[in-house]
Short mmCIF file of C-alpha atoms and ligand atoms in Angstrom, two decimals:
data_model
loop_
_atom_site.label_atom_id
_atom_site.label_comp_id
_atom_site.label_asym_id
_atom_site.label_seq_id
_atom_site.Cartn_x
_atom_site.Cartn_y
_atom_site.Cartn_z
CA UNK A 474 147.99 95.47 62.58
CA UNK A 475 147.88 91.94 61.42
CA UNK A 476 145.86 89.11 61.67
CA UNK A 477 147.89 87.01 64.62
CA UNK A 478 148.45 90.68 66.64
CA UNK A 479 144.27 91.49 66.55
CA UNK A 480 143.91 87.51 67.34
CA UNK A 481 146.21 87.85 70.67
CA UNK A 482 145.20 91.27 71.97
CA UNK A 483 141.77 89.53 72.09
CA UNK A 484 143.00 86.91 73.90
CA UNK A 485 144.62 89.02 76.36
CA UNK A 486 141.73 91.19 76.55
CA UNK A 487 139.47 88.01 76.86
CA UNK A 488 141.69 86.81 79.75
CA UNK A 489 141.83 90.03 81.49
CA UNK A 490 138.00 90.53 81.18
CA UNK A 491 137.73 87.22 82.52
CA UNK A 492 139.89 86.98 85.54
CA UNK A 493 139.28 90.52 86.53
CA UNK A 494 142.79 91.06 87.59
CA UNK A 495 146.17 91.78 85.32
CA UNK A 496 147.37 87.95 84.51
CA UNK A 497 148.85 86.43 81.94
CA UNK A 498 146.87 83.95 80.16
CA UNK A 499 147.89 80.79 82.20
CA UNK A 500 146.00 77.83 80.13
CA UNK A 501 146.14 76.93 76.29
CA UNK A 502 143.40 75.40 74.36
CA UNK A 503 146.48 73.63 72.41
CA UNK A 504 147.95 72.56 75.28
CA UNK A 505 148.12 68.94 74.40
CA UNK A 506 147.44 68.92 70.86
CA UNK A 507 151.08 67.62 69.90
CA UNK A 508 151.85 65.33 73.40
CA UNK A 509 148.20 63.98 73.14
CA UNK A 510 146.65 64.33 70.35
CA UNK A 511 143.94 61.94 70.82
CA UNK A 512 142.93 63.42 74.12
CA UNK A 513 139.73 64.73 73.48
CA UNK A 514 138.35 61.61 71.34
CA UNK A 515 139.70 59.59 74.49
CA UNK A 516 137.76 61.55 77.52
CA UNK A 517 134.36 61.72 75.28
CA UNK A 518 134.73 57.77 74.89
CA UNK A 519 135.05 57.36 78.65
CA UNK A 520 132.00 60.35 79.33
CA UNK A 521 129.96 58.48 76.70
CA UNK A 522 130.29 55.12 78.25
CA UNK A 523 129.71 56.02 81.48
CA UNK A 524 126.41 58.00 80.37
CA UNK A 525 125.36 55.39 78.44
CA UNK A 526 125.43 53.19 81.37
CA UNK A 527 123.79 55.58 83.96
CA UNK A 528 122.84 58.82 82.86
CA UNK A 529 122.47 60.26 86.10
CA UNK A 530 126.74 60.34 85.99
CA UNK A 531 126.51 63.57 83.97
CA UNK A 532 125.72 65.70 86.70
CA UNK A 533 127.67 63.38 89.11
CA UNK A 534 130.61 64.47 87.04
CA UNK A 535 129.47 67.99 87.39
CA UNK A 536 129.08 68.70 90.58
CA UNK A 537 132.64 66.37 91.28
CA UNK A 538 134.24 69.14 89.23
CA UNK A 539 132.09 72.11 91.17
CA UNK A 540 133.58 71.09 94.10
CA UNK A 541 137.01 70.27 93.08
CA UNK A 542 137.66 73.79 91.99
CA UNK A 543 135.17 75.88 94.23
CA UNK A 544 137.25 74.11 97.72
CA UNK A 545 140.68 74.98 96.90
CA UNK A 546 140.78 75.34 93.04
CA UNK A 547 140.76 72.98 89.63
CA UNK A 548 143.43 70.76 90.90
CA UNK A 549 142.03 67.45 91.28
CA UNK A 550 142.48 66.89 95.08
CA UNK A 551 139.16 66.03 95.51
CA UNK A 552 140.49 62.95 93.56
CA UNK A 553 142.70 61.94 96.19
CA UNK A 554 142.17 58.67 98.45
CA UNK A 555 143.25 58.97 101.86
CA UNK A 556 147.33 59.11 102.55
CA UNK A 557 149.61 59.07 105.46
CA UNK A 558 149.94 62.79 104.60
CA UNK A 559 146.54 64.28 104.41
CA UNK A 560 142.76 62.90 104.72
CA UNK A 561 140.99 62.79 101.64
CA UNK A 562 138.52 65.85 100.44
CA UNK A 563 135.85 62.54 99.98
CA UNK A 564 135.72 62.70 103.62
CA UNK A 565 134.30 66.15 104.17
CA UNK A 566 130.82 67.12 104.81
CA UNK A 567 129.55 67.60 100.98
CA UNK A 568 131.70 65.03 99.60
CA UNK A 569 130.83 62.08 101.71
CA UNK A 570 128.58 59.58 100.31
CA UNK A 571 127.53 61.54 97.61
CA UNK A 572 130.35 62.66 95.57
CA UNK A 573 130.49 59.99 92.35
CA UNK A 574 132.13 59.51 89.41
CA UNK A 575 135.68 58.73 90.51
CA UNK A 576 135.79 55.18 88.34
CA UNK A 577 134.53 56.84 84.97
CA UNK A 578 137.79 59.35 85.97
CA UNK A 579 140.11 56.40 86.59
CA UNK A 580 138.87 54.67 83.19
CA UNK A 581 139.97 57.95 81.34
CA UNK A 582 142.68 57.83 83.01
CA UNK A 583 143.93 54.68 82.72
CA UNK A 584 143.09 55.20 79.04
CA UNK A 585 145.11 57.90 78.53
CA UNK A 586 148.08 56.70 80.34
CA UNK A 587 148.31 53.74 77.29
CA UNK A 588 148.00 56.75 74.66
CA UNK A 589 149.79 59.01 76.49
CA UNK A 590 151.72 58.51 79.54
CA UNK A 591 152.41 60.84 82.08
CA UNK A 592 151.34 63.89 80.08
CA UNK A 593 147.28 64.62 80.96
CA UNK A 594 146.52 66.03 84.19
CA UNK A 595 143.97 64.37 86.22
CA UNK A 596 142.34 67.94 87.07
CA UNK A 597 142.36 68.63 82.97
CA UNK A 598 140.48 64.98 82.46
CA UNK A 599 137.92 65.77 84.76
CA UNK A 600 137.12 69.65 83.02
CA UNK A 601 136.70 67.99 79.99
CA UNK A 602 134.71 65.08 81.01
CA UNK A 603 132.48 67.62 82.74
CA UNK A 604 132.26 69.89 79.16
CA UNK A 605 131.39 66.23 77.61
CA UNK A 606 128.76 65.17 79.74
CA UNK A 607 126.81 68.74 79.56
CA UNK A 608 126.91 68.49 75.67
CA UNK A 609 126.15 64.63 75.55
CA UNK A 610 122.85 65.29 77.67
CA UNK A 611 121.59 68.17 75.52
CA UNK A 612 123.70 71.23 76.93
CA UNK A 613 126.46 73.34 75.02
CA UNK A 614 129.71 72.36 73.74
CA UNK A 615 132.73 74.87 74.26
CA UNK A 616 136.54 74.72 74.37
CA UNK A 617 138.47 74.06 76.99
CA UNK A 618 141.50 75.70 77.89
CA UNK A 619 144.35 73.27 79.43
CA UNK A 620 147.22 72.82 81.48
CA UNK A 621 146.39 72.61 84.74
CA UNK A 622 148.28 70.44 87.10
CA UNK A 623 147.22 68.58 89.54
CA UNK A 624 147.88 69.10 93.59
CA UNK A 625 150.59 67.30 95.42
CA UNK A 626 148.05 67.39 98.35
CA UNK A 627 144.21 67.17 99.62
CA UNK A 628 142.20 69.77 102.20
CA UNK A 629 139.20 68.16 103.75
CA UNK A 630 138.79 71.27 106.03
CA UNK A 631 138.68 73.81 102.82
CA UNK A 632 136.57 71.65 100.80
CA UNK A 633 133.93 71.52 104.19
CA UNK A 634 134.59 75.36 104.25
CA UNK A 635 133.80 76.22 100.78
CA UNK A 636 131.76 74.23 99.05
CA UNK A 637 127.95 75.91 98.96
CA UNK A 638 125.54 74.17 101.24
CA UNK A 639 121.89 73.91 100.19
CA UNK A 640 120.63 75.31 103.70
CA UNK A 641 122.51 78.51 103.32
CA UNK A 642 121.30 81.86 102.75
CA UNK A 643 121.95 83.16 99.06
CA UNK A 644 124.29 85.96 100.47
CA UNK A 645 127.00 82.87 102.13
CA UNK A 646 127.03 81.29 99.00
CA UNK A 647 127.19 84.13 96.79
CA UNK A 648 130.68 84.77 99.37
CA UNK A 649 131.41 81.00 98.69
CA UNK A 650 131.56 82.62 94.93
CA UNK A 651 132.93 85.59 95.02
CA UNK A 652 136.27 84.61 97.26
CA UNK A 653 137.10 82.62 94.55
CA UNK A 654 136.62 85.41 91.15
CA UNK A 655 133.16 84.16 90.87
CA UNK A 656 129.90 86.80 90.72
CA UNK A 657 126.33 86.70 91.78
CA UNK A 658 126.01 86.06 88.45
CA UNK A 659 127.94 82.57 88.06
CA UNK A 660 125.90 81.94 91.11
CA UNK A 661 122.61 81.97 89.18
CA UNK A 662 124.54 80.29 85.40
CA UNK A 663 126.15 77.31 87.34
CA UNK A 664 123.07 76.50 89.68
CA UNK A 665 121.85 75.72 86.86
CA UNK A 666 123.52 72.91 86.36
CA UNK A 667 120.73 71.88 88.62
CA UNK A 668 118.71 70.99 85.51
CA UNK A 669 120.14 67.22 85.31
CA UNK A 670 120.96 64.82 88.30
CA UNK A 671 119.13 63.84 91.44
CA UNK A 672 119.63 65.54 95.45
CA UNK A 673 119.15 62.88 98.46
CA UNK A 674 116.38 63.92 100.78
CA UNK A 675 117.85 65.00 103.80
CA UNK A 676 118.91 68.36 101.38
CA UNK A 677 115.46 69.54 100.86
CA UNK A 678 113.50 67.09 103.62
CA UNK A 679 113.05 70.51 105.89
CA UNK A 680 111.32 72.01 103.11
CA UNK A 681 108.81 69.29 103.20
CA UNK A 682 108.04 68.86 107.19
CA UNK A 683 109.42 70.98 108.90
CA UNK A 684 110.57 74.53 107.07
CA UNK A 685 112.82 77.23 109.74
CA UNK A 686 111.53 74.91 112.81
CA UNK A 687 107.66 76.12 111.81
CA UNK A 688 106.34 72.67 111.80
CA UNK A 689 105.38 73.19 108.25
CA UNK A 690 106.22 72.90 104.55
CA UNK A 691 107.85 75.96 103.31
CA UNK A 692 105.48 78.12 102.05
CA UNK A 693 106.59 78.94 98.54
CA UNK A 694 106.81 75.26 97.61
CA UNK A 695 104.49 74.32 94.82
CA UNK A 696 101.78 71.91 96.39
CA UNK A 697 101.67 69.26 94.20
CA UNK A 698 105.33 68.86 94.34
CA UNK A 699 105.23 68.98 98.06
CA UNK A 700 102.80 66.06 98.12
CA UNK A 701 104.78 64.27 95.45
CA UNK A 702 108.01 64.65 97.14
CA UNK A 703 106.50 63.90 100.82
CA UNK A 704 105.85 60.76 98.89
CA UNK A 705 109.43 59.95 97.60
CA UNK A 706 110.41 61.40 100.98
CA UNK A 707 108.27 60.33 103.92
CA UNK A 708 109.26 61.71 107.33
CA UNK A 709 111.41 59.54 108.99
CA UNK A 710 115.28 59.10 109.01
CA UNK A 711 115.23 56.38 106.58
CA UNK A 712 114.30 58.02 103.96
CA UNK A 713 117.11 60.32 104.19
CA UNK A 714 119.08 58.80 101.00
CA UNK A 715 116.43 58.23 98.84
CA UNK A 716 116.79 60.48 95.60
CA UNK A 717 114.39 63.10 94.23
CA UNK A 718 115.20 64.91 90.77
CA UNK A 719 116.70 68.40 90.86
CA UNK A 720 114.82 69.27 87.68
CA UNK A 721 111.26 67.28 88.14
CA UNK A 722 110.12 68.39 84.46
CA UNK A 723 113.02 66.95 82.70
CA UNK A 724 115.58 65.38 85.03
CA UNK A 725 118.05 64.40 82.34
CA UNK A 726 118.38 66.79 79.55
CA UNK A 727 120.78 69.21 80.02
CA UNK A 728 117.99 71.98 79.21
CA UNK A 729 116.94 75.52 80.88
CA UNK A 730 113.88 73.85 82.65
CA UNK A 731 115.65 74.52 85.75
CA UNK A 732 114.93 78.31 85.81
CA UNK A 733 111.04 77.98 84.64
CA UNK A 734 110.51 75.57 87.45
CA UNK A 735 112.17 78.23 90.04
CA UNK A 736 110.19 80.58 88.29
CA UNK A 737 106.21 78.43 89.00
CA UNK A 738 107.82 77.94 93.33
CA UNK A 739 109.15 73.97 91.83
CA UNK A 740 112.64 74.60 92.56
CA UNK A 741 113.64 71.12 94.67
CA UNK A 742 116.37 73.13 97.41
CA UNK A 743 115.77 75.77 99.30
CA UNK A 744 119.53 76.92 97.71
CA UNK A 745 117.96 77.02 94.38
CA UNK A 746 114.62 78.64 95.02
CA UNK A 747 116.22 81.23 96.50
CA UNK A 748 117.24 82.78 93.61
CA UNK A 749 113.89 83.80 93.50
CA UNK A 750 114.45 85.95 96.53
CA UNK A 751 116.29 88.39 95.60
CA UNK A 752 115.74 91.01 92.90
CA UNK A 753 118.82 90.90 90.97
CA UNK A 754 118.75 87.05 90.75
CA UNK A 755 115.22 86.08 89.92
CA UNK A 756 115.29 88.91 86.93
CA UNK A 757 118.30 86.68 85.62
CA UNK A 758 116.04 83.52 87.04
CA UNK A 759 113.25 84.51 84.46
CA UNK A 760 115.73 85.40 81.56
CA UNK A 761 116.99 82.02 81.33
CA UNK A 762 113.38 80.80 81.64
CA UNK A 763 112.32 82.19 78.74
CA UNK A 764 115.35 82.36 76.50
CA UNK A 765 117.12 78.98 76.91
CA UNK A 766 120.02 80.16 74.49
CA UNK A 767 121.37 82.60 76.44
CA UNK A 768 121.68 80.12 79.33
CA UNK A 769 123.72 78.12 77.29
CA UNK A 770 126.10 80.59 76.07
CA UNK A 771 126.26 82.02 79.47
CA UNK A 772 126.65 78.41 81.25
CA UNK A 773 129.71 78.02 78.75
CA UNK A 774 131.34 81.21 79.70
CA UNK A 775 130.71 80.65 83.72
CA UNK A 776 132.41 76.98 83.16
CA UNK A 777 135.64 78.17 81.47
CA UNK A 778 135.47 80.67 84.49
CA UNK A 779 135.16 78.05 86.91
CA UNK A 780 137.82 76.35 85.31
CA UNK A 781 140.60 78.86 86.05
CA UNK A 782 139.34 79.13 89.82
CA UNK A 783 143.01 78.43 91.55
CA UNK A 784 144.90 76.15 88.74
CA UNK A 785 148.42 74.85 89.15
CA UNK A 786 150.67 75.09 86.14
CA UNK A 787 154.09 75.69 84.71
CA UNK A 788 156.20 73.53 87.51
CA UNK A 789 153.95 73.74 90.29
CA UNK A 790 151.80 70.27 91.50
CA UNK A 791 152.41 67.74 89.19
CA UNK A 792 150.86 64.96 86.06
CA UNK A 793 149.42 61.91 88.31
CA UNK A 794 150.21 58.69 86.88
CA UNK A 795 147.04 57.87 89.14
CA UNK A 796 144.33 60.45 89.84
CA UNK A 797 143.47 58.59 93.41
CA UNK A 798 147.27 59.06 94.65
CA UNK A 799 150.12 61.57 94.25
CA UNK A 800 153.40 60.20 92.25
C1 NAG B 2327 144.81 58.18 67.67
O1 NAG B 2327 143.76 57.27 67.50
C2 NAG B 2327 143.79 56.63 66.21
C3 NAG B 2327 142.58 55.72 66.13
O2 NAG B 2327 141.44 56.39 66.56
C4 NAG B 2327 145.06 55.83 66.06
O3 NAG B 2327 145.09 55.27 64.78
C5 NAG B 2327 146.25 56.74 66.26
O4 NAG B 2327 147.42 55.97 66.26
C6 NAG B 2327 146.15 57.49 67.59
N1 NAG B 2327 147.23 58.44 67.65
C7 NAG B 2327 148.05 58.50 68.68
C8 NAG B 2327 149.13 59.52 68.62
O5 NAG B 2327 147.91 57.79 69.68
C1 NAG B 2328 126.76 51.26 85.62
O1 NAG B 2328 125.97 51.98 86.54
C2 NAG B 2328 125.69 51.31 87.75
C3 NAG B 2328 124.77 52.18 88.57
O2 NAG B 2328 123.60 52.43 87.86
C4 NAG B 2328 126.97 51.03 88.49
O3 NAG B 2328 126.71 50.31 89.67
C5 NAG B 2328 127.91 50.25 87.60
O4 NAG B 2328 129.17 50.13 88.24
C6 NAG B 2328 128.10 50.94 86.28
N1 NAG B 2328 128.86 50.08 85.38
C7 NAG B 2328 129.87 50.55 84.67
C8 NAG B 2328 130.57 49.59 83.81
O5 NAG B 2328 130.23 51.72 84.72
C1 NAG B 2329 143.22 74.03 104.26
O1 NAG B 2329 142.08 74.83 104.16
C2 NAG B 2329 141.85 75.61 105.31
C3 NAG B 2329 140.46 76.25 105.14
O2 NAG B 2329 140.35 76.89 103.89
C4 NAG B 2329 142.97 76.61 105.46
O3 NAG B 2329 142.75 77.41 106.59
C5 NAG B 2329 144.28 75.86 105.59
O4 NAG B 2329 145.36 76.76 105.60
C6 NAG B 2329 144.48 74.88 104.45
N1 NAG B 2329 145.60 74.03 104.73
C7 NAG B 2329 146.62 73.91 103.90
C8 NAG B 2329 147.70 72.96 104.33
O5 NAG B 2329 146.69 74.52 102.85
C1 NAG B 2330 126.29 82.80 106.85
O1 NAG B 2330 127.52 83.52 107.01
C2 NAG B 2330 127.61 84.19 108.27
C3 NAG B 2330 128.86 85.04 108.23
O2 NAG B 2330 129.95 84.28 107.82
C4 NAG B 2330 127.62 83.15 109.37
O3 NAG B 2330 127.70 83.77 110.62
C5 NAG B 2330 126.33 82.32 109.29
O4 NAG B 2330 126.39 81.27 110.24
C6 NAG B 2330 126.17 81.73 107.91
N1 NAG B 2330 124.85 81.10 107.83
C7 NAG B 2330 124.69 79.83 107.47
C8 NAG B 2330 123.31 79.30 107.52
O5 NAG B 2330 125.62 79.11 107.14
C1 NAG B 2331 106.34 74.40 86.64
O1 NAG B 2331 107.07 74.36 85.45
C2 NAG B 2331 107.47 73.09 85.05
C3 NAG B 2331 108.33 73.27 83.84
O2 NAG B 2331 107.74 74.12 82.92
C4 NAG B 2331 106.25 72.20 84.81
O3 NAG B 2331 106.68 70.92 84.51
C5 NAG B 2331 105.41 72.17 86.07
O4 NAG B 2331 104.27 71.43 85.83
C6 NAG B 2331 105.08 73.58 86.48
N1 NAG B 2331 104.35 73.53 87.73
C7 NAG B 2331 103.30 74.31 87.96
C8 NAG B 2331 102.69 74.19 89.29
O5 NAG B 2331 102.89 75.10 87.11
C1 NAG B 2332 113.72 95.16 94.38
O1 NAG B 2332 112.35 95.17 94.06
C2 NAG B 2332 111.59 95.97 94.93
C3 NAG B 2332 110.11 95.81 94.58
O2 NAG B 2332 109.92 95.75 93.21
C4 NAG B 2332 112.05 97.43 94.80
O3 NAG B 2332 111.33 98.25 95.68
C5 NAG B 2332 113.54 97.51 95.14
O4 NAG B 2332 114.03 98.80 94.92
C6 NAG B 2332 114.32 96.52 94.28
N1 NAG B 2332 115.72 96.52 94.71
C7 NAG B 2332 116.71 96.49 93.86
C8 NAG B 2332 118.09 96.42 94.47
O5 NAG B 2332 116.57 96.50 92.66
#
């Protein structure tokens, strides 16, 4: 055997261990290197500006591409404005009025459309924006496979369907998950992406007042968090946008803090400190906490994962020449 015939039965075997299912390998990490060759300096430019200027965008970025690919795949509809054909993904439940980072896309975009026109998916810009903005705020850095295409149409009612909420049970999201090739597993890598970026009150406020209509703060909430976020988060409808970190120890490093917080009862949504709950979680919960490599290897491997979740390519869907509208 040769070197190139041991290099590509690992690939398929890597693709087959990582889809679960007998498919070809669909994406190329080459994909654009001769049609775009500047591509990756290009997206880190626009992910470094953007961070520079606000650092919370990181996990905005994040949790844009989280729900582009966990509704109805990595295909950039969430991207989509509004049409006389469908109603925009930004309009559903999850998305509205807190999914962000749609301009830093646009400048990529538009960027890229001087270099290269026509030839970078919109759905391919935002998975590598997303790998750039872990590693600029202190995560890992891995390699993207590409060539996805992006969706000739939008689904508000999938993404309300699909996309995890932070007041259900571990066992709804984990099926969130799993309908899409995802384990329990992923569930507890990409939650933590929970270690950067900031949730609005109204996700956790039940925690603080009123926990399963008791009246009362939910029990396995830290106290001095409790106090400090009853603070950031008085009772009363107003507050209801106001912002509270995810991570309270280190809200913008991309770091494993995330798990030893779930691991002391200072996890910030009920979604997260749940993980705690169950046995075969929390043992993964106090892995990461104490062994912050392995989260980042493991957050790597669950992102290229989430990155295949339901891609278009070959001649299906299509390269926007505008991520917020189909050609
Ligand atoms: C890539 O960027 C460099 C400058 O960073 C530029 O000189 C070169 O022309 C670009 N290549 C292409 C193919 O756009
Ligand atoms: C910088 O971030 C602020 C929010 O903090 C935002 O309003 C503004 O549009 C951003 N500017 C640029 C150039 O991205
Ligand atoms: C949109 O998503 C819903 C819920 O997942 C699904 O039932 C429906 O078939 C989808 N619509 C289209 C046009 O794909
Ligand atoms: C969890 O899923 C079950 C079964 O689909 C559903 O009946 C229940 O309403 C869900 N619970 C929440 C809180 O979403
Ligand atoms: C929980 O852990 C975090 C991170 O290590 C720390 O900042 C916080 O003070 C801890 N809280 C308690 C109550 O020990
Ligand atoms: C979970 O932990 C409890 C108590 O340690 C134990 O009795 C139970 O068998 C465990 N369940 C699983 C699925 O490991």
């Amino acid at each position: 055997m040769n070197y190139s015939s041991i290099k590509l039965s690992n690939l398929s075997l890597f693709c087959l261990l990582l889809l679960g299912t007998l498919v070809s390998c669909q994406l190329d990490y080459k994909f654009y290197d001769s049609t775009c060759p500047n591509l990756t300096k290009i997206v880190q430019a626009g992910v470094w500006s953007a961070i520079a200027n606000e650092t919370r965008m990181a996990a905005s970025l994040l949790r844009l591409h989280f729900h582009d690919c966990i509704s109805n795949g990595c295909e950039g509809s969430i991207l989509l404005d509004d049409s006389s054909k469908f109603t925009s993904e930004k309009n559903a439940f999850p998305n509205k009025n807190s999914a962000r980072g749609f301009e830093v896309i646009d400048a990529i975009k538009a960027n890229l459309e001087k270099a290269c026109p026509s030839t970078v998916s919109c759905a391919d810009i935002l998975t590598l924006a997303v790998r750039d903005a872990v590693y600029l705020t202190g995560g890992p850095y891995w390699f993207v496979p590409l060539g996805r295409r992006d969706s000739l149409t939008a689904n508000e009612s999938a993404a309300n369907a699909n996309i995890p909420s932070p007041f259900e049970p571990l066992e709804n999201i984990t099926a969130k998950f799993t309908a899409k090739g995802l384990d329990l597993k992923d569930v507890v890598v990409l939650s933590g992406a929970h270690t950067i970026g900031f949730a609005q009150c109204f996700t956790f406020k039940n925690r603080l007042f009123n926990f399963d209509g008791s009246g009362e703060a939910d029990p396995t909430l830290d106290e001095t968090l409790l106090a400090s976020l009853r603070s950031v988060c008085p009772n009363k409808d107003d507050s209801d946008t106001n912002l509270a970190p995810l991570d309270q120890a280190t809200s913008s490093v991309f770091d494993n803090f995330f798990y030893k917080n779930l691991v002391n009862n200072s996890g910030l949504l009920q979604s997260d400190q749940i993980l705690m709950s169950d046995n075969r979680t929390a043992s993964l919960v106090v892995y990461y906490s104490k062994f912050p490599y392995w989260f980042n290897r493991d957050f790597a491997t669950s992102m290229v994962k989430l990155g295949y979740v339901g891609v278009l390519t070959g001649q299906n869907g299509e390269i926007r020449k505008n991520c917020r509208v189909t050609n």
